[in-house]
PDB file of C-alpha atoms in Angstrom:
ATOM      1  CA  MET A 259      25.154  20.278  -4.366  1.00  0.00           C
ATOM      2  CA  GLN A 260      21.356  20.370  -4.181  1.00  0.00           C
ATOM      3  CA  ALA A 261      21.086  18.774  -7.620  1.00  0.00           C
ATOM      4  CA  ILE A 262      23.259  15.833  -6.517  1.00  0.00           C
ATOM      5  CA  ASN A 263      21.187  15.371  -3.363  1.00  0.00           C
ATOM      6  CA  LYS A 264      18.000  15.391  -5.459  1.00  0.00           C
ATOM      7  CA  ILE A 265      19.403  12.762  -7.820  1.00  0.00           C
ATOM      8  CA  LEU A 266      20.549  10.552  -4.932  1.00  0.00           C
ATOM      9  CA  PHE A 267      17.213  10.943  -3.155  1.00  0.00           C
ATOM     10  CA  THR A 268      15.302  10.022  -6.327  1.00  0.00           C
ATOM     11  CA  ALA A 269      17.575   7.021  -6.933  1.00  0.00           C
ATOM     12  CA  VAL A 270      17.052   5.744  -3.379  1.00  0.00           C
ATOM     13  CA  LEU A 271      13.275   6.055  -3.755  1.00  0.00           C
ATOM     14  CA  ALA A 272      13.260   4.347  -7.160  1.00  0.00           C
ATOM     15  CA  LEU A 273      15.453   1.394  -6.160  1.00  0.00           C
ATOM     16  CA  PRO A 274      12.640  -0.717  -4.642  1.00  0.00           C
ATOM     17  CA  LEU A 275      10.523  -0.085  -7.745  1.00  0.00           C
ATOM     18  CA  LEU A 276      13.319  -1.205 -10.022  1.00  0.00           C
ATOM     19  CA  ALA A 277      13.924  -4.324  -7.941  1.00  0.00           C
ATOM     20  CA  SER A 278      10.259  -5.293  -7.965  1.00  0.00           C
ATOM     21  CA  ALA A 279      10.020  -4.574 -11.680  1.00  0.00           C
ATOM     22  CA  GLN A 280      12.551  -7.340 -12.318  1.00  0.00           C
ATOM     23  CA  GLY A 281       9.855  -9.992 -11.845  1.00  0.00           C
ATOM     24  CA  LEU A 282      10.066 -13.271 -13.717  1.00  0.00           C
ATOM     25  CA  LYS A 283      12.168 -13.971 -16.789  1.00  0.00           C
ATOM     26  CA  LEU A 284      11.529 -16.894 -19.139  1.00  0.00           C
ATOM     27  CA  GLN A 285      14.410 -19.389 -18.997  1.00  0.00           C
ATOM     28  CA  LYS A 286      13.108 -22.197 -21.200  1.00  0.00           C
ATOM     29  CA  SER A 287      10.022 -23.870 -22.622  1.00  0.00           C
ATOM     30  CA  ALA A 288       9.800 -27.671 -22.524  1.00  0.00           C
ATOM     31  CA  ASP A 289       7.357 -30.488 -21.804  1.00  0.00           C
ATOM     32  CA  ASP A 290       4.152 -28.403 -21.714  1.00  0.00           C
ATOM     33  CA  ALA A 291       5.708 -25.816 -19.412  1.00  0.00           C
ATOM     34  CA  ASP A 292       7.433 -22.439 -19.424  1.00  0.00           C
ATOM     35  CA  TYR A 293      10.128 -22.162 -16.739  1.00  0.00           C
ATOM     36  CA  TYR A 294      10.840 -18.762 -15.170  1.00  0.00           C
ATOM     37  CA  ASP A 295      13.681 -17.410 -13.076  1.00  0.00           C
ATOM     38  CA  GLY A 296      13.362 -14.515 -10.623  1.00  0.00           C
ATOM     39  CA  GLN A 297      10.720 -13.819  -8.023  1.00  0.00           C
ATOM     40  CA  ILE A 298       7.521 -11.887  -7.522  1.00  0.00           C
ATOM     41  CA  THR A 299       5.470 -10.740  -4.559  1.00  0.00           C
ATOM     42  CA  VAL A 300       1.691 -10.889  -4.962  1.00  0.00           C
ATOM     43  CA  ARG A 301      -1.394 -10.434  -2.795  1.00  0.00           C
ATOM     44  CA  GLY A 302      -4.361 -12.749  -2.794  1.00  0.00           C
ATOM     45  CA  GLN A 303      -6.102 -15.729  -1.272  1.00  0.00           C
ATOM     46  CA  TYR A 304      -4.559 -19.052  -0.295  1.00  0.00           C
ATOM     47  CA  THR A 305      -6.861 -22.067  -0.537  1.00  0.00           C
ATOM     48  CA  ARG A 306      -6.805 -25.750   0.267  1.00  0.00           C
ATOM     49  CA  SER A 307      -9.610 -28.071  -0.785  1.00  0.00           C
ATOM     50  CA  PHE A 308      -9.722 -31.649   0.398  1.00  0.00           C
ATOM     51  CA  ASP A 309     -12.423 -32.591  -2.126  1.00  0.00           C
ATOM     52  CA  ASP A 310     -10.755 -31.409  -5.359  1.00  0.00           C
ATOM     53  CA  GLU A 311     -10.522 -34.318  -7.809  1.00  0.00           C
ATOM     54  CA  VAL A 312      -7.706 -32.735  -9.820  1.00  0.00           C
ATOM     55  CA  LEU A 313      -5.569 -30.943  -7.224  1.00  0.00           C
ATOM     56  CA  GLY A 314      -6.070 -33.288  -4.298  1.00  0.00           C
ATOM     57  CA  ASN A 315      -5.411 -31.305  -1.137  1.00  0.00           C
ATOM     58  CA  ALA A 316      -2.799 -28.985  -2.660  1.00  0.00           C
ATOM     59  CA  ILE A 317      -2.454 -25.460  -1.310  1.00  0.00           C
ATOM     60  CA  CYS A 318      -2.918 -22.939  -4.099  1.00  0.00           C
ATOM     61  CA  PHE A 319      -2.978 -19.167  -4.399  1.00  0.00           C
ATOM     62  CA  ASN A 320      -5.453 -16.935  -6.265  1.00  0.00           C
ATOM     63  CA  VAL A 321      -3.741 -13.645  -7.121  1.00  0.00           C
ATOM     64  CA  ASP A 322      -5.647 -10.381  -6.654  1.00  0.00           C
ATOM     65  CA  ASP A 323      -6.576  -8.555  -9.867  1.00  0.00           C
ATOM     66  CA  ALA A 324      -4.243  -5.690  -8.918  1.00  0.00           C
ATOM     67  CA  ASP A 325      -1.225  -8.059  -9.084  1.00  0.00           C
ATOM     68  CA  ALA A 326      -2.435 -10.398 -11.848  1.00  0.00           C
ATOM     69  CA  ALA A 327      -0.167  -8.786 -14.471  1.00  0.00           C
ATOM     70  CA  LEU A 328       2.852 -10.196 -12.594  1.00  0.00           C
ATOM     71  CA  ILE A 329       1.774 -13.739 -13.504  1.00  0.00           C
ATOM     72  CA  PRO A 330       3.337 -14.661 -16.853  1.00  0.00           C
ATOM     73  CA  ARG A 331       0.940 -15.585 -19.645  1.00  0.00           C
ATOM     74  CA  ARG A 332       1.501 -16.155 -23.349  1.00  0.00           C
ATOM     75  CA  GLY A 333      -0.496 -14.063 -25.800  1.00  0.00           C
ATOM     76  CA  GLY A 334      -4.050 -15.369 -25.976  1.00  0.00           C
ATOM     77  CA  ASP A 335      -3.849 -17.166 -22.606  1.00  0.00           C
ATOM     78  CA  ALA A 336      -6.802 -15.730 -20.688  1.00  0.00           C
ATOM     79  CA  ARG A 337      -6.599 -18.044 -17.656  1.00  0.00           C
ATOM     80  CA  SER A 338      -6.967 -16.427 -14.270  1.00  0.00           C
ATOM     81  CA  ALA A 339      -3.858 -15.666 -12.240  1.00  0.00           C
ATOM     82  CA  TRP A 340      -3.372 -18.534  -9.824  1.00  0.00           C
ATOM     83  CA  PHE A 341      -0.849 -21.226  -8.974  1.00  0.00           C
ATOM     84  CA  CYS A 342      -0.168 -24.022  -6.512  1.00  0.00           C
ATOM     85  CA  PHE A 343       2.880 -24.159  -4.286  1.00  0.00           C
ATOM     86  CA  SER A 344       5.612 -26.624  -5.288  1.00  0.00           C
ATOM     87  CA  ASN A 345       6.808 -26.848  -1.675  1.00  0.00           C
ATOM     88  CA  GLN A 346       3.556 -27.951  -0.031  1.00  0.00           C
ATOM     89  CA  ASP A 347       5.086 -28.748   3.385  1.00  0.00           C
ATOM     90  CA  THR A 348       6.391 -25.187   3.629  1.00  0.00           C
ATOM     91  CA  ALA A 349       2.962 -23.838   2.635  1.00  0.00           C
ATOM     92  CA  VAL A 350       1.191 -26.003   5.258  1.00  0.00           C
ATOM     93  CA  ASN A 351       3.523 -24.690   7.963  1.00  0.00           C
ATOM     94  CA  THR A 352       3.478 -21.084   6.750  1.00  0.00           C
ATOM     95  CA  PHE A 353      -0.323 -20.844   6.642  1.00  0.00           C
ATOM     96  CA  LYS A 354      -0.739 -23.071   9.727  1.00  0.00           C
ATOM     97  CA  LEU A 355      -3.124 -25.501   8.016  1.00  0.00           C
ATOM     98  CA  GLY A 356      -4.086 -28.806   9.561  1.00  0.00           C
ATOM     99  CA  ASN A 357      -4.337 -32.130   7.767  1.00  0.00           C
ATOM    100  CA  LYS A 358      -8.112 -31.974   7.568  1.00  0.00           C
ATOM    101  CA  PRO A 359     -10.856 -29.347   7.797  1.00  0.00           C
ATOM    102  CA  PRO A 360     -13.429 -29.175  10.583  1.00  0.00           C
ATOM    103  CA  ARG A 361     -16.391 -31.581  10.330  1.00  0.00           C
ATOM    104  CA  GLY A 362     -18.829 -30.458   7.626  1.00  0.00           C
ATOM    105  CA  TYR A 363     -16.204 -28.468   5.723  1.00  0.00           C
ATOM    106  CA  CYS A 364     -13.927 -29.441   2.845  1.00  0.00           C
ATOM    107  CA  GLY A 365     -11.122 -26.900   2.959  1.00  0.00           C
ATOM    108  CA  HIS A 366      -9.512 -23.733   4.244  1.00  0.00           C
ATOM    109  CA  GLN A 367      -8.889 -20.272   2.855  1.00  0.00           C
ATOM    110  CA  GLY A 368      -7.292 -17.046   3.970  1.00  0.00           C
ATOM    111  CA  ARG A 369      -5.480 -13.970   2.668  1.00  0.00           C
ATOM    112  CA  ALA A 370      -1.780 -13.208   2.455  1.00  0.00           C
ATOM    113  CA  THR A 371       0.985 -11.534   0.525  1.00  0.00           C
ATOM    114  CA  VAL A 372       3.425 -14.125  -0.787  1.00  0.00           C
ATOM    115  CA  THR A 373       6.824 -14.028  -2.433  1.00  0.00           C
ATOM    116  CA  VAL A 374       7.479 -16.892  -4.845  1.00  0.00           C
ATOM    117  CA  ASN A 375      10.203 -17.974  -7.249  1.00  0.00           C
ATOM    118  CA  GLN A 376      10.887 -20.921  -9.585  1.00  0.00           C
ATOM    119  CA  TYR A 377       7.607 -20.163 -11.362  1.00  0.00           C
ATOM    120  CA  VAL A 378       6.441 -22.752 -13.922  1.00  0.00           C
ATOM    121  CA  VAL A 379       3.533 -21.982 -16.249  1.00  0.00           C
ATOM    122  CA  TYR A 380       1.593 -25.049 -17.363  1.00  0.00           C
ATOM    123  CA  THR A 381       1.021 -24.732 -21.119  1.00  0.00           C
ATOM    124  CA  GLY A 382      -0.521 -28.133 -21.872  1.00  0.00           C
ATOM    125  CA  GLU A 383      -3.981 -28.752 -23.261  1.00  0.00           C
ATOM    126  CA  SER A 384      -5.175 -31.070 -20.477  1.00  0.00           C
ATOM    127  CA  GLU A 385      -5.763 -30.288 -16.828  1.00  0.00           C
ATOM    128  CA  GLY A 386      -2.754 -28.833 -15.069  1.00  0.00           C
ATOM    129  CA  THR A 387      -1.733 -25.847 -13.024  1.00  0.00           C
ATOM    130  CA  ASP A 388       1.048 -23.333 -12.661  1.00  0.00           C
ATOM    131  CA  VAL A 389       3.381 -23.981  -9.727  1.00  0.00           C
ATOM    132  CA  ALA A 390       5.766 -21.756  -7.787  1.00  0.00           C
ATOM    133  CA  LYS A 391       8.028 -22.169  -4.798  1.00  0.00           C
ATOM    134  CA  LEU A 392       6.884 -20.274  -1.699  1.00  0.00           C
ATOM    135  CA  VAL A 393       9.761 -18.135  -0.436  1.00  0.00           C
ATOM    136  CA  SER A 394       7.955 -16.127   2.242  1.00  0.00           C
ATOM    137  CA  ALA A 395       4.579 -14.790   3.305  1.00  0.00           C
ATOM    138  CA  ARG A 396       3.363 -11.845   5.348  1.00  0.00           C
ATOM    139  CA  GLY A 397       0.029 -10.379   6.371  1.00  0.00           C
ATOM    140  CA  ILE A 398      -1.341 -13.906   6.740  1.00  0.00           C
ATOM    141  CA  SER A 399      -4.946 -14.024   7.908  1.00  0.00           C
ATOM    142  CA  LYS A 400      -6.148 -16.959   9.970  1.00  0.00           C
ATOM    143  CA  ALA A 401      -7.437 -19.746   7.737  1.00  0.00           C
ATOM    144  CA  GLN A 402     -11.219 -19.952   7.602  1.00  0.00           C
ATOM    145  CA  PRO A 403     -13.076 -23.229   6.900  1.00  0.00           C
ATOM    146  CA  VAL A 404     -14.709 -23.605   3.469  1.00  0.00           C
ATOM    147  CA  ARG A 405     -17.991 -25.474   3.039  1.00  0.00           C
ATOM    148  CA  CYS A 406     -18.079 -28.518   0.772  1.00  0.00           C
ATOM    149  CA  TYR A 407     -19.123 -28.003  -2.839  1.00  0.00           C
ATOM    150  CA  GLN A 408     -22.759 -29.080  -3.214  1.00  0.00           C
ATOM    151  CA  GLY A 409     -22.968 -29.033  -7.032  1.00  0.00           C
ATOM    152  CA  GLU A 410     -25.994 -27.867  -8.927  1.00  0.00           C
TER     153      GLU A 410
END
């Protein structure tokens, strides 16, 4: 009887690990993108820059090094682990970001743990970014203003 209880106890403890290990699974590759199914939960920093020439005012997420391995990359792809949210309105509401930063600033940033799905890795040669759909967020810190980039 004790052996069965031990097995059940171990199984119950391992279940969350098995669920989180599922992660993202490649569904298809097309049009300079790899499309993934599944979801991941990662910690990091959300950012929004109003002066970014490429991203516009998109809300993006820089994944902490500890969770970077959850971001899918092809062999030889050494890009950092970050993505922008495909559902920007949800991200604006979730992180409680206004439509413009305070005077003298060009963006916002804060920390959170986010769960995303519908992950798409940009594989093209030109400028582009990974995107993922924001499912939920927790541990959200209040957004702090970010000073404008001054260049060199």
